[in-house]
mmCIF file of C-alpha atoms in Angstrom:
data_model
loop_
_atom_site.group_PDB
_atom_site.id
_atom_site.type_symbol
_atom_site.label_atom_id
_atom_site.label_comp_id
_atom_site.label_asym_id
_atom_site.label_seq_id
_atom_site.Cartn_x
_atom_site.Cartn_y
_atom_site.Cartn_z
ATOM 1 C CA UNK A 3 96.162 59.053 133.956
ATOM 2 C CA UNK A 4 93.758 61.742 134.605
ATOM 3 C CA UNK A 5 96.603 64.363 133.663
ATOM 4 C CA UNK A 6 96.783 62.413 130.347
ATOM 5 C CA UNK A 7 92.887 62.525 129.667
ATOM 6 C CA UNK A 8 92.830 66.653 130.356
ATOM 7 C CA UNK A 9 96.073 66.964 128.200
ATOM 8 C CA UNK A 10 94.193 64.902 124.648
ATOM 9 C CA UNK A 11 91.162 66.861 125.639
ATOM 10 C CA UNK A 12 92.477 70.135 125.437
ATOM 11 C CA UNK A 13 95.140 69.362 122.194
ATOM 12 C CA UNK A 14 92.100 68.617 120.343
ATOM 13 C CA UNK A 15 89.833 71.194 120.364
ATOM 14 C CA UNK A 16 93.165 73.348 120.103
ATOM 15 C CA UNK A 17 94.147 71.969 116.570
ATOM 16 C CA UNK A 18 90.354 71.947 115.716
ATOM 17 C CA UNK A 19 90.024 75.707 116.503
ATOM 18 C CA UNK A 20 93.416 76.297 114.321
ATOM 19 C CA UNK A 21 91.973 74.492 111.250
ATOM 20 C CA UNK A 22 88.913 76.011 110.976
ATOM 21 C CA UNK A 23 90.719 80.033 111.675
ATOM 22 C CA UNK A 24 93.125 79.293 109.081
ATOM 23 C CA UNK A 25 90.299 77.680 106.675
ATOM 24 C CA UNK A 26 88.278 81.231 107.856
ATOM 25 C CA UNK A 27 91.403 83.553 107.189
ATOM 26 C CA UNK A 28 91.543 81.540 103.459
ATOM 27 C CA UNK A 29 88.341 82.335 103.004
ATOM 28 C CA UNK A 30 88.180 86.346 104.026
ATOM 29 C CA UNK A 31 91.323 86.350 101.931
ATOM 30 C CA UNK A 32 89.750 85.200 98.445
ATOM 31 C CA UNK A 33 86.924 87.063 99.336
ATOM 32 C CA UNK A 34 89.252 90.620 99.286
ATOM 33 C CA UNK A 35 91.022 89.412 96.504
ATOM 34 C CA UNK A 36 88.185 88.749 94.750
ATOM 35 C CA UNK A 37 86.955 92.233 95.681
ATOM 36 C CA UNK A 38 90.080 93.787 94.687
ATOM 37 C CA UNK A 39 90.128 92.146 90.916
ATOM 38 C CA UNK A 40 86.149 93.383 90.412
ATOM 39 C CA UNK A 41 87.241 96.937 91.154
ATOM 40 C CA UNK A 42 89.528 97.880 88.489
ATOM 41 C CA UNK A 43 91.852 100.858 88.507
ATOM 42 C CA UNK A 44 91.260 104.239 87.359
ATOM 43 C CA UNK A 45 93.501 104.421 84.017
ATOM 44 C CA UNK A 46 93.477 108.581 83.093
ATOM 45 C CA UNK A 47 94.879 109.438 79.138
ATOM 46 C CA UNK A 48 97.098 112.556 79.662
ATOM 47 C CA UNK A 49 98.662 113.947 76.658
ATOM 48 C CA UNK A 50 101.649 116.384 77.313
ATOM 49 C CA UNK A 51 103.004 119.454 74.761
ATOM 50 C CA UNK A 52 106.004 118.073 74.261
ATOM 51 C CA UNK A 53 107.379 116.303 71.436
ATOM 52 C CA UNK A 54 108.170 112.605 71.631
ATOM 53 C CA UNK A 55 112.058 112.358 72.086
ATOM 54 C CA UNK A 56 112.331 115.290 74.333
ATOM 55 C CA UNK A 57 113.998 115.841 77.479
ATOM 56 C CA UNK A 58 110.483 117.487 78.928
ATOM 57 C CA UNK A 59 108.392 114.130 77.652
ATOM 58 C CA UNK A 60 110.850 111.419 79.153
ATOM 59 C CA UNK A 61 110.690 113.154 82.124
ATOM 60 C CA UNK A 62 106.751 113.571 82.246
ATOM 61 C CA UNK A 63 106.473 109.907 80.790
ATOM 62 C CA UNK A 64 108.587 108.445 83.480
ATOM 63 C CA UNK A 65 106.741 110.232 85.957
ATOM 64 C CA UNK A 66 103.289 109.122 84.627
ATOM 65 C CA UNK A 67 104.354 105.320 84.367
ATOM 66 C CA UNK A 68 105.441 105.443 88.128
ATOM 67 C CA UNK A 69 101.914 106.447 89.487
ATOM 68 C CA UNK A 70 100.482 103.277 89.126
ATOM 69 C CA UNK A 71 103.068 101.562 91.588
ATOM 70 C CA UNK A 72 102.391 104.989 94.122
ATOM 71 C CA UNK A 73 98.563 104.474 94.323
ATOM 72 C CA UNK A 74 98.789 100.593 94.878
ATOM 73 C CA UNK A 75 97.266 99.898 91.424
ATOM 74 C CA UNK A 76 94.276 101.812 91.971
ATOM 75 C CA UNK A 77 95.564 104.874 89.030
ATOM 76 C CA UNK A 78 97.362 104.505 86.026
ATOM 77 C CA UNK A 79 98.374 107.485 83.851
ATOM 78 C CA UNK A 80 98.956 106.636 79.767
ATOM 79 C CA UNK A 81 100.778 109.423 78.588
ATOM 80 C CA UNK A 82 100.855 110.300 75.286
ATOM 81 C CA UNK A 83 103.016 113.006 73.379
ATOM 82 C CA UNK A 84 101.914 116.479 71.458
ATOM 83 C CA UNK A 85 99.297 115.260 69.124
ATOM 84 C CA UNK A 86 98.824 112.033 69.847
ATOM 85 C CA UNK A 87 95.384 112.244 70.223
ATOM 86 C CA UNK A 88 94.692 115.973 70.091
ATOM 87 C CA UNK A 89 96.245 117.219 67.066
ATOM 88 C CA UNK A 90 96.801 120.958 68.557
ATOM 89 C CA UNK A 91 96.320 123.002 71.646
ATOM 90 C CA UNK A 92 92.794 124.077 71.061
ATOM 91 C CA UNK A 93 91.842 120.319 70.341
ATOM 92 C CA UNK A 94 93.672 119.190 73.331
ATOM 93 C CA UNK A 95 92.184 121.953 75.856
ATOM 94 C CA UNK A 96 88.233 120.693 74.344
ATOM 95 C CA UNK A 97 89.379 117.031 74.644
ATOM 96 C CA UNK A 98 90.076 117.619 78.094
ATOM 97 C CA UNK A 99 86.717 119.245 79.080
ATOM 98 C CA UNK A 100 85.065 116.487 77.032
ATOM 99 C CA UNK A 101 86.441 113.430 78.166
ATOM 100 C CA UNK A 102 88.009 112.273 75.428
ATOM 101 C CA UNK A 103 91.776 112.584 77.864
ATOM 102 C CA UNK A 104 90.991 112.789 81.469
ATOM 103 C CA UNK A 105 94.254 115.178 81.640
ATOM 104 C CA UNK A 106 96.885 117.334 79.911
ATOM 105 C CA UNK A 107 99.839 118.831 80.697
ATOM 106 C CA UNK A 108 100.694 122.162 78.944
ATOM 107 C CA UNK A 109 102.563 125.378 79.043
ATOM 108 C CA UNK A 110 99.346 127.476 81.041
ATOM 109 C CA UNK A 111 100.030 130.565 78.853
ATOM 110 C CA UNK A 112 98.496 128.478 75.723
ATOM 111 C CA UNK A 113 95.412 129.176 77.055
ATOM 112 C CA UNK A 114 95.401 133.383 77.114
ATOM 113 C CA UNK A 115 92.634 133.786 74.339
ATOM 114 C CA UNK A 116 90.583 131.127 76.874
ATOM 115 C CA UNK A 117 91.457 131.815 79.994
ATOM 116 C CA UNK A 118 92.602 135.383 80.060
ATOM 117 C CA UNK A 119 93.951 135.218 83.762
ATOM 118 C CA UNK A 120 96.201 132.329 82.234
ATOM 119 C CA UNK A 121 98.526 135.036 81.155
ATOM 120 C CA UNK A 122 99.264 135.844 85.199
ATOM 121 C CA UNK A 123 99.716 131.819 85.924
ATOM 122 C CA UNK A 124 102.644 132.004 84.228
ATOM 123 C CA UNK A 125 105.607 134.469 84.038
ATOM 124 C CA UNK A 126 105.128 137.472 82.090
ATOM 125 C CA UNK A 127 107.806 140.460 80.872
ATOM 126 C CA UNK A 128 108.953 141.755 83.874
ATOM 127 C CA UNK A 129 107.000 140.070 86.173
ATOM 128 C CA UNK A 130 108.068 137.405 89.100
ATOM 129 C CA UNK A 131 111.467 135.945 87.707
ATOM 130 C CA UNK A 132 112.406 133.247 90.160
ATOM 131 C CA UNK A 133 110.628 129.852 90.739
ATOM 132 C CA UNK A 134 110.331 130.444 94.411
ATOM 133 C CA UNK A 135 108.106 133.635 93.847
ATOM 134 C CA UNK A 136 105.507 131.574 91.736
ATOM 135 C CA UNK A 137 105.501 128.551 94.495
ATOM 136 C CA UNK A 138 104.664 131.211 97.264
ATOM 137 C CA UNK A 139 102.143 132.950 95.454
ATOM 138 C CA UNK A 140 100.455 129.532 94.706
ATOM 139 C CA UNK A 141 100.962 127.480 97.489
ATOM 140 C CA UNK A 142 100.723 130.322 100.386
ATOM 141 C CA UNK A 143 99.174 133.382 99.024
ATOM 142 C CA UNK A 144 95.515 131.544 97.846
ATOM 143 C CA UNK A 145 96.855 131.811 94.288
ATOM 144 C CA UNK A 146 95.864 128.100 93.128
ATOM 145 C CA UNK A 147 92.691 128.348 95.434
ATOM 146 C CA UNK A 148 91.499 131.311 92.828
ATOM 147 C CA UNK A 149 93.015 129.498 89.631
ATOM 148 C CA UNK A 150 90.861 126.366 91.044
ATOM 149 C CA UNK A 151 87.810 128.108 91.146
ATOM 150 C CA UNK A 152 88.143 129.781 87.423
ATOM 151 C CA UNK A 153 88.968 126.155 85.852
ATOM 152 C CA UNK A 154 85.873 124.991 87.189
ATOM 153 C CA UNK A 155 84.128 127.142 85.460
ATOM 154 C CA UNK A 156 85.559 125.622 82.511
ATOM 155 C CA UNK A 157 84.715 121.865 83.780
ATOM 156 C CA UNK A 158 88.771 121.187 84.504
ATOM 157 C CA UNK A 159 90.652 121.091 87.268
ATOM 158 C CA UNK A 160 93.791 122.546 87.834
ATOM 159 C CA UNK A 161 96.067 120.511 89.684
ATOM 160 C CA UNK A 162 98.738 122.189 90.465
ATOM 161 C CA UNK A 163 102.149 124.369 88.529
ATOM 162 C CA UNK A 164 104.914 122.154 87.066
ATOM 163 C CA UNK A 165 108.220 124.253 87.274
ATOM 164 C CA UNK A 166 109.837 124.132 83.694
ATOM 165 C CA UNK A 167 112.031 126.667 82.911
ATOM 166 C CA UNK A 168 112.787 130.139 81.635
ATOM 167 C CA UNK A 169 112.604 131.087 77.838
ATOM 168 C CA UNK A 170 115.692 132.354 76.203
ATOM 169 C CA UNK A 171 115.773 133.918 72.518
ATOM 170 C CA UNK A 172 118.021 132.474 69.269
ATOM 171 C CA UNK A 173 118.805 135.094 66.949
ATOM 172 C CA UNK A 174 120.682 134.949 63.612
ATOM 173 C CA UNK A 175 122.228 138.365 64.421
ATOM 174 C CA UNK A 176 123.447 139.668 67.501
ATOM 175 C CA UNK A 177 121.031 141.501 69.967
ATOM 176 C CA UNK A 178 123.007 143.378 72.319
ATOM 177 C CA UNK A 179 120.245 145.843 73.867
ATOM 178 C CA UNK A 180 116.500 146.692 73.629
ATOM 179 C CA UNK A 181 117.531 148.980 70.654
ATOM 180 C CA UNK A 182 118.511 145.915 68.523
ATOM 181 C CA UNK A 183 114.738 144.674 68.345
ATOM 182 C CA UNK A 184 113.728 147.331 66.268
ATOM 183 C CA UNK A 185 112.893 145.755 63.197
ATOM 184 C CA UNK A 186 113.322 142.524 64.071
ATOM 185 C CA UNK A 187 111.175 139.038 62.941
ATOM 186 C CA UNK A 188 110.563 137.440 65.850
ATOM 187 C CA UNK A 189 108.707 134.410 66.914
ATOM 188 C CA UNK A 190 107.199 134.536 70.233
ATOM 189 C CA UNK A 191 103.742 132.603 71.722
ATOM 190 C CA UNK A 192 101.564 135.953 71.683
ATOM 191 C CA UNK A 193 99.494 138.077 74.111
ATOM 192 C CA UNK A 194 101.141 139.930 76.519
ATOM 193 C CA UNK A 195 104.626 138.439 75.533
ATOM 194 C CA UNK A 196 104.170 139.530 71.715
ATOM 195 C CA UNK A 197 102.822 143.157 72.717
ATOM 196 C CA UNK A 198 105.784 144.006 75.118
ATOM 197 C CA UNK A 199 107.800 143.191 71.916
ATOM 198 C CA UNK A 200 105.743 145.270 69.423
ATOM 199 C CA UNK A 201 106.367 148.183 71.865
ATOM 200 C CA UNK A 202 109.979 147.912 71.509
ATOM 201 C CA UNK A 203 109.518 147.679 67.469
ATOM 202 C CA UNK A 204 109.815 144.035 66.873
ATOM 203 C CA UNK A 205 107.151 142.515 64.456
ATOM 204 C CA UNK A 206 106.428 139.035 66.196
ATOM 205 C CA UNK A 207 104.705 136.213 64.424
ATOM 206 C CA UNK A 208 103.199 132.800 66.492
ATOM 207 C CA UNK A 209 104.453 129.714 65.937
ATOM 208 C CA UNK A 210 104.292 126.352 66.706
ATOM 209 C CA UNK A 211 107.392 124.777 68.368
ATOM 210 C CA UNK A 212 107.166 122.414 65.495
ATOM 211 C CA UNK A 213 107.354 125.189 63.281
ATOM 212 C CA UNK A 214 110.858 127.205 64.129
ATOM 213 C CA UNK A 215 113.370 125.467 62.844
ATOM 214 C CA UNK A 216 112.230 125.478 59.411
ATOM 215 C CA UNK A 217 110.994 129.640 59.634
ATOM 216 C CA UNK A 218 114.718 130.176 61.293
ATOM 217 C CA UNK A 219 116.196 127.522 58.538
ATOM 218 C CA UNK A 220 114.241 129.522 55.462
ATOM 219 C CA UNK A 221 114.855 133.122 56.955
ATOM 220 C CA UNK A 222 110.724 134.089 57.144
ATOM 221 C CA UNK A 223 111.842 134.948 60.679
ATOM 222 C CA UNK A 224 114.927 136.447 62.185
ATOM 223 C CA UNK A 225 114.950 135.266 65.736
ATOM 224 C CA UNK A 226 112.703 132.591 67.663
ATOM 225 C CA UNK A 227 111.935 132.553 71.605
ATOM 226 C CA UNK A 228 111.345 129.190 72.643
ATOM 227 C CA UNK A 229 112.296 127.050 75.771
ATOM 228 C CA UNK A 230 115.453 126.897 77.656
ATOM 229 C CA UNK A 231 118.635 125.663 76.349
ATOM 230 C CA UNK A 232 118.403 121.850 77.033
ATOM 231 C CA UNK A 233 115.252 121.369 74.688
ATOM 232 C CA UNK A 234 116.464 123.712 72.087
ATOM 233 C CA UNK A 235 119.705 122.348 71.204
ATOM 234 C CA UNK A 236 117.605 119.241 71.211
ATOM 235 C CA UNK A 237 115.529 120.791 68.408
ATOM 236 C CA UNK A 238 118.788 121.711 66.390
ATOM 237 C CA UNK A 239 118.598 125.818 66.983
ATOM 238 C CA UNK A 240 122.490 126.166 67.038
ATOM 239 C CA UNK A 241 121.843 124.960 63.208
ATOM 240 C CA UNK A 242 120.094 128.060 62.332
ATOM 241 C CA UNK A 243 121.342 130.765 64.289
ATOM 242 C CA UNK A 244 124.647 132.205 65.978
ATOM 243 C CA UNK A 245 123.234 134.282 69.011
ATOM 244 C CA UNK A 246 121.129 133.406 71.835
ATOM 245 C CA UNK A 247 120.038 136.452 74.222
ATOM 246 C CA UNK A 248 119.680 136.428 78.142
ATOM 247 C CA UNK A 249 118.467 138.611 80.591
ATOM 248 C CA UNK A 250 121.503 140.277 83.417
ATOM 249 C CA UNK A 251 123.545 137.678 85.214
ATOM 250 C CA UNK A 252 121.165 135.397 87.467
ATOM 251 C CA UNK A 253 118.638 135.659 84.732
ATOM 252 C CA UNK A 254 117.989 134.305 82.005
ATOM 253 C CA UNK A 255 115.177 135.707 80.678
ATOM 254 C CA UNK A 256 112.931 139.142 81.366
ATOM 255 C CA UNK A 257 110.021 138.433 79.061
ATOM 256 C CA UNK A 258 109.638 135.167 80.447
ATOM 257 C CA UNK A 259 111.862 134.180 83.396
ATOM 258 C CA UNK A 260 109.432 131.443 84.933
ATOM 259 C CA UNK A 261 107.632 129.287 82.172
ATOM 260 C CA UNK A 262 105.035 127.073 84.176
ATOM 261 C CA UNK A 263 103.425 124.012 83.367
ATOM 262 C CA UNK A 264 100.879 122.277 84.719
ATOM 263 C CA UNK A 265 98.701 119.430 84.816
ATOM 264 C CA UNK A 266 94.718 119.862 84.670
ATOM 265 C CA UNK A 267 91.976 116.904 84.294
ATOM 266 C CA UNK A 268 88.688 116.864 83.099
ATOM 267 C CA UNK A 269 86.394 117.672 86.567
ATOM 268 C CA UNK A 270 84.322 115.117 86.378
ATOM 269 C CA UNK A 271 87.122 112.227 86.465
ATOM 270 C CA UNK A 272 88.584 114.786 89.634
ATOM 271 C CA UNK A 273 85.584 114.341 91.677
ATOM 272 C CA UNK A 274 85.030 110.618 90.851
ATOM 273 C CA UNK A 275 88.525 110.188 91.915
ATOM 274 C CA UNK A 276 88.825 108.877 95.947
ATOM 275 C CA UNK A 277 90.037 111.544 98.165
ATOM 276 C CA UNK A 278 93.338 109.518 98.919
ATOM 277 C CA UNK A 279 93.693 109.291 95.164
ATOM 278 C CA UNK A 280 93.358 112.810 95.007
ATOM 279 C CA UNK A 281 96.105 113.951 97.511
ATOM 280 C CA UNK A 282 98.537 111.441 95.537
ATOM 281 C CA UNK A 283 98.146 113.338 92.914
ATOM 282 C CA UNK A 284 98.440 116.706 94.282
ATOM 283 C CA UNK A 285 101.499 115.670 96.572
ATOM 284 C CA UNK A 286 102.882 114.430 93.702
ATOM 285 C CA UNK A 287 102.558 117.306 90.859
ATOM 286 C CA UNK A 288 104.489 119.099 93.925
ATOM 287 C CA UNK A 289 107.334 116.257 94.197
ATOM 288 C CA UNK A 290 107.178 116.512 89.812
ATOM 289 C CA UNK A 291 107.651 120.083 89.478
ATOM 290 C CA UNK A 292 111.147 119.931 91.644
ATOM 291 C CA UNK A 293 112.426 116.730 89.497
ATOM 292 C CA UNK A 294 111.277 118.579 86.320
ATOM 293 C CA UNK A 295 112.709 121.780 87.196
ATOM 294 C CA UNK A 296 116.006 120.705 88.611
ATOM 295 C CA UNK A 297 116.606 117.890 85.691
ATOM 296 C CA UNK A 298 116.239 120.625 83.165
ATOM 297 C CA UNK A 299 118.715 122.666 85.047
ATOM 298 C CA UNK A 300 121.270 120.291 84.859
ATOM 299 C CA UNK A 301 120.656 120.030 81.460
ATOM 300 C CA UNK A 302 120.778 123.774 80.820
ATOM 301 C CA UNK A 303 124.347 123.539 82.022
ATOM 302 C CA UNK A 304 125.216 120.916 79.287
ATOM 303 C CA UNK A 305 123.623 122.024 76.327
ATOM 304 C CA UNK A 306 125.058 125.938 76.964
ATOM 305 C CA UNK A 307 128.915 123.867 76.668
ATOM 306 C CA UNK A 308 127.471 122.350 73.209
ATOM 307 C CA UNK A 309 126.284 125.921 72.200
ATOM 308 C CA UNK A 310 129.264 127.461 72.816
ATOM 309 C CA UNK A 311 131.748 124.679 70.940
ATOM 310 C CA UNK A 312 128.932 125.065 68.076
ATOM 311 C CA UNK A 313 130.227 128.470 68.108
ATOM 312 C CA UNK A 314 127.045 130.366 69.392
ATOM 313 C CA UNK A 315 127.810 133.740 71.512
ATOM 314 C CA UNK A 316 125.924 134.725 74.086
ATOM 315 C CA UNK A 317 124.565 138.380 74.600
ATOM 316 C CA UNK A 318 123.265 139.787 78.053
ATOM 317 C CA UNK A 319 121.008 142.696 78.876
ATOM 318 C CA UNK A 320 121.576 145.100 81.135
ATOM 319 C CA UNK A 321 119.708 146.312 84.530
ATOM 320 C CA UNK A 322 119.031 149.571 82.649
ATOM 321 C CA UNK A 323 117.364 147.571 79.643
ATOM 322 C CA UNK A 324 115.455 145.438 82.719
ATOM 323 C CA UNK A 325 114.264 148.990 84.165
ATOM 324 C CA UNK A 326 112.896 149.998 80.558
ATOM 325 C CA UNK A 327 111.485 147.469 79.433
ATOM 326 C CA UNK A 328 109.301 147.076 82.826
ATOM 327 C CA UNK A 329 108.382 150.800 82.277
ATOM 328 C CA UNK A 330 107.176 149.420 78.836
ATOM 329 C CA UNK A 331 105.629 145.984 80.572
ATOM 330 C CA UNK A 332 103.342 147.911 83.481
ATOM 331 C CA UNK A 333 100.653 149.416 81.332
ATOM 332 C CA UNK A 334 100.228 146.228 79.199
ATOM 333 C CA UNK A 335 99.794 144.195 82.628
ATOM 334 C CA UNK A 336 96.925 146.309 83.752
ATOM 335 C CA UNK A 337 95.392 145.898 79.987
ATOM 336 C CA UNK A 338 95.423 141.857 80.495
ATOM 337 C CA UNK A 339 94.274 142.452 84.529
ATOM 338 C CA UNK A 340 91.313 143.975 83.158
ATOM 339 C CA UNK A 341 90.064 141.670 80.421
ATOM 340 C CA UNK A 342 87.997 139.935 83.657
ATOM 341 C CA UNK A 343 87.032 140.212 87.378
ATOM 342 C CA UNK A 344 89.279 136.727 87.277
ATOM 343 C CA UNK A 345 92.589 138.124 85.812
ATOM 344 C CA UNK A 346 92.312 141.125 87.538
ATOM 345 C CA UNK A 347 91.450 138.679 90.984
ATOM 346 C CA UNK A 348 94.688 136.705 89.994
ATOM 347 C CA UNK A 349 96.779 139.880 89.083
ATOM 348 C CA UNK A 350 95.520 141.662 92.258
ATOM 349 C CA UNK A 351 97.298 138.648 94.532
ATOM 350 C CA UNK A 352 100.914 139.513 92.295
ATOM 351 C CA UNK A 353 101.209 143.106 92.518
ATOM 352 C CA UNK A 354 100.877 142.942 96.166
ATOM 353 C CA UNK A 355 103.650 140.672 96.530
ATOM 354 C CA UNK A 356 105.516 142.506 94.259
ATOM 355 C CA UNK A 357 105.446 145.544 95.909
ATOM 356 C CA UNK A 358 106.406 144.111 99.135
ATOM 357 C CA UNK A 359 109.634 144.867 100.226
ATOM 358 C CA UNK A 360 110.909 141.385 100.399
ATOM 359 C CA UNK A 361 110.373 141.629 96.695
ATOM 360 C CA UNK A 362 110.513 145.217 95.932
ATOM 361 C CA UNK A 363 110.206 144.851 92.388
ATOM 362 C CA UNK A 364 107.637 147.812 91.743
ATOM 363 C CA UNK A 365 107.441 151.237 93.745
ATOM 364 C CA UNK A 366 104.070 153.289 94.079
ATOM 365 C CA UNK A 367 106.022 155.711 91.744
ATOM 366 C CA UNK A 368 106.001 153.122 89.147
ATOM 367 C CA UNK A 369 102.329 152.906 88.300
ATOM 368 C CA UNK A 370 101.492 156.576 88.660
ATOM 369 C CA UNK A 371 99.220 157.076 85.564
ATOM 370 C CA UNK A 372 98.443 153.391 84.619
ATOM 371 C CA UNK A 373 95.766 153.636 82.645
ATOM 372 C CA UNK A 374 92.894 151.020 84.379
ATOM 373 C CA UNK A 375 94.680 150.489 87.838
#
């Protein structure tokens, strides 16, 4: 009987304590989900360069509509294509610093009339020609510490490199050596690129991406550099011309073998951002740039079968043209190194490396007589 009592005395209080945790856990629970709805995510507007239809912007779309399922809900990119919002370059580097988009993702050598070191945060004639060699220099040689620190001074930050591709050259006649460029109507983005070409006799124009086709369609222009082949048989270039020019076997380019992108945000929206937030981001620029790269490889692949049942030929350069036209390249780097103490910090970091024997690229005897070294 007494065994009976102790048993409904202790069952009660049991069940009573259960009700009122579970009633307590209820509570705790609508109180952090009612939390969670007051605090809304961070939504950034990132416009990209690339044209809407692309290869480049379904991959960088793709990427940007997955972030908000990686951060938990707490950061949502809209991405928007070339001129969406900011009709041109200069327009979308100011709405950047503004506000207007909290982030962009462009070619880095747009901004060489800006940003003069830009021109060394991306390849260059003659310069680094394999991804690797940019990764290293940024990611263990302090190189996107020091690119940090000069974006701030512009109000961005600069997130990290987005491995794209290298930059080949469509030509409506054959160009079989260095000789060939002599005379020729070339399109190429400018600055350092452009001079290295006017040094060899070619008169360059700038252009637009937008803009090629219809100069190559129209004959104002004789040849066009551009991207690799994926996105320009996308654009219709086997159309217009019968020749497309690489670099010696393993690469595809010498004027510019390593084309980076990027992706830089407006500084304030950076720092407002939570420190988790902002290693998401930076781990996964890194995790982008490998996707990108290696997408547009396979690509690459394809579109160079379409060129060649379209008909188009492909020339090569030689190791002797290579040699040349880094004789012709050297003096022009040390020109752009010492437009600022920050080109000239960023250049400093490259020349090392490439003097290193594991690179070996330039000798002591190369730069005997540089003007400005």
């Amino acid at each position: 009987m007494n065994t009976n009592n102790n048993t409904e005395q202790t069952v009660v209080p049991r069940r009573s304590f259960l009700k009122t945790a579970a009633l307590a856990a209820a509570f705790c629970g609508a109180t952090f989900m009612g939390a969670g709805q007051a605090h809304a995510a961070t939504t950034w507007k990132i416009q990209s360069v690339w044209d809407a239809g692309t290869v480049g912007y379904d991959l960088f779309e793709d990427w940007c509509n997955g972030m908000e399922e990686k951060s938990g809900g707490e950061l949502i990119f809209k991405c928007f294509p070339a001129k969406a919002v900011a009709a041109d370059n200069n327009s979308l580097f100011d709405s950047v610093r503004s506000g207007v988009l909290q982030g962009m993702n462009p070619f880095t050598l747009y901004w060489s009339g800006k940003i003069p070191a830009s021109v060394f945060l991306s390849s260059y004639p003659a310069g680094p020609d394999q991804p690797h060699q940019w990764d290293i220099m940024f990611y263990s040689m302090g190189m996107l510490e020091k690119t940090r620190e000069i974006y701030k001074k512009f109000g961005l930050f600069y997130v990290g490199p987005i491995q794209h591709d290298a930059n080949i050259i469509h030509s409506k006649e054959p160009v079989n050596s260095l000789d060939d460029l002599q005379g020729l109507k070339l399109r190429v983005p400018g600055g350092m690129v452009a001079e290295v070409f006017q040094a060899f006799g070619a008169s360059t124009v700038s252009l637009p991406g937008s803009d090629i086709f219809p100069a190559l369609e129209k004959g104002t222009i004789d040849a066009a550099d551009y991207v690799g082949p994926a996105v320009n048989w996308e654009l219709g270039f086997s159309q217009v011309t019968d020749y497309i020019l690489f670099g010696p076997p393993g690469v595809m380019s010498i004027y510019q073998p390593v084309d980076l992108m990027d992706l830089t945000v407006n500084l304030r929206a950076w720092n407002a951002l939570d420190p988790k937030l902002q290693q998401l981001v930076e781990d996964e620029v890194r995790i982008y740039s490998q996707k990108h790269y290696l997408t547009i490889q396979k690509r690459n692949i394809e579109a160079m079968e379409k060129f060649k049942d379209a008909g188009d030929t492909v020339s090569r350069l030689s190791q002797d043209d290579v040699d040349e036209w880094r004789s012709k390249a050297i003096p022009i780097w040390y020109k752009w190194a010492n437009k600022d103490e920050d080109a000239r910090a960023i250049f400093d970091i490259q020349i090392e490396y490439m003097m290193n024997e594991t690179v070996g690229y330039i000798e002591e005897s190369d730069l005997e007589g540089i003007p400005g070294r």
